[in-house]
Amino acid sequence: MTKKVLAIDFGASSGRAMVAELSDGRIIMQEIHRFTNDPVLVHGTMYWDVLRLYHEIKQSLIKAKPYDVESVSIDTWGVDFGLLDKEGRLLENPIHYRDARTHGMIERSSQWIDQERLYERTGNQLMEINTAFQLLSLKEQRPDLLERSERLLMMPDLFHYLLSGKCCAECSIASTTQLFDQRKQDWAQDVISALGLSRHLFADVVPSGTRVGTLSEILCAELDISPIQVIATCGHDTQCAMAAVPTQKEEFAFLSCGTWSLLGCELTQPMINEASKHGNITNEQGYGGKTSFLKNIVGLWLLQESRRQWMREGKEYSFAQLGKMAAEAKGYQCFVDPDDPIFTPAGNLPKRIQEYCARSHQTIPQSVGEITRCIYDSLALKYKQTLRELENCIGRKFDVLHMIGGGIQDQFLMAMCADACGIPVICGPIEATALGNVVIQMITQGLIHDLKEARALIERSEPLRRYEPRDPAQWDMIERVYREMQSKIK
């Protein structure tokens, strides 16, 4: 019998459990469980429903029982965490990165550490959602909670702890915190001290692909399952996705397209300099000591939250219907900056899009199709600008862009991305994060030799779609118009 592994992949809005094995030189992956990931608003604070998510993990383990899996690993979004007390009990539900508690924390952080020094030491894109700023908000607003905290665990590390009882800080997820030294691949002690945080909060850093332990006896008895291995692959879903990019090239550009869009490349070491600081480009730890050099962009969140608003108004549209309406609407009439802070919180995004367009003296989109087309056009333009920014920073051009993740199912958006970026776009795999989780488990188990072999397997196992640019010159003109519009806002 071939060894099988269980990958549980959490996104910002859903989760899935996949059982995978090697067969005839291909990776065969089967979904056994899928569920929604719904944050809960309580008295104005947005929480992750962590106990329900843990319940879904248990259901995944039960459904995996017939497959005799050898190991399990969990990957999640970045920056969020749970706090444990001295007895190892979770003090409260982890708070969602979209919660308002971090508003203004980047500016206030300069009381403790200069922003230039903070970037130079951590190499992370300065974003209010980052763990460092979440902790500063606790220090200001709820110091008693920090005083009662013995251990901070990032979300995948927290789930691994709930499964095995073992604490660790996996490298890739730790590198999203703005408290991590990218060069030393360990906690940035001077940054932690400068921010007045306690070093004892942070568990020992371990490399991606570490065997954490096995499922606890209590859990195995409860679920009537065997004590399989718990492996910390790349806890950060972006780094799992990067591991699954189907290419044999040493230098490549990728865009992970989901609720967030993450556009970057893989480097052998961190790039922290004036150019990367000016571009606010982040460095994160990837598998095998590689660095993921990328920019976080608000992605399909704009479309997802707009759809939820229309649903609240009694108008039900599928994503396919929205894409069709966008394709039928007149294009390039108005643009927004997807990363503008006004689009970060949940709520009435269509109204905010209209207000943004009015403020910037553009055509104001009225219909659902016009608003959706504005989102599509704006995302494609943002990808074009970010790709050029990345190329200028590293001093080389890319001849192809690999797009991965659930967003690549939208063929209209993918074709638009190829046009805007002016290079071919290769799309696939859709389940890149789960596949990355799988292949890192398989490398740890000795089933695959290394990441190069893993990517070759993925290239053979997954259907890929290629889009050629049709009229990139048009997008150069669009970008000039957009820059003029941005100057009007300022």
XYZ file of N, CA and C in Angstrom, residues 401-404 408 414 425-429 463-467:
48
model
N 3.929 34.595 -16.040
C 3.387 34.725 -14.690
C 2.566 33.480 -14.383
N 2.944 32.771 -13.310
C 2.187 31.603 -12.867
C 1.108 32.064 -11.891
N -0.150 31.779 -12.235
C -1.253 32.138 -11.353
C -1.861 30.860 -10.776
N -2.054 30.852 -9.471
C -2.506 29.668 -8.757
C -3.628 30.061 -7.802
N -8.270 31.460 -10.193
C -7.920 31.190 -11.592
C -9.053 30.509 -12.349
N -8.544 36.048 -15.764
C -7.217 35.557 -16.140
C -6.759 36.140 -17.479
N 0.215 34.148 -19.124
C -0.192 33.716 -17.790
C -0.497 32.222 -17.851
N 0.163 31.450 -17.005
C -0.097 30.007 -16.895
C -0.874 29.777 -15.614
N -2.072 29.220 -15.732
C -2.966 29.062 -14.585
C -3.030 27.616 -14.126
N -2.815 27.403 -12.869
C -2.924 26.099 -12.242
C -1.740 25.848 -11.321
N -1.954 25.061 -10.277
C -3.196 24.364 -9.919
C -4.159 25.245 -9.118
N -4.016 19.889 -14.516
C -4.277 20.570 -15.797
C -3.909 22.043 -15.699
N -3.211 22.545 -16.689
C -2.785 23.939 -16.714
C -3.410 24.633 -17.922
N -3.725 25.895 -17.767
C -4.306 26.691 -18.855
C -3.401 27.900 -19.104
N -3.166 28.223 -20.370
C -2.270 29.325 -20.735
C -3.067 30.430 -21.440
N -2.798 31.675 -21.025
C -3.434 32.844 -21.642
C -2.329 33.737 -22.212
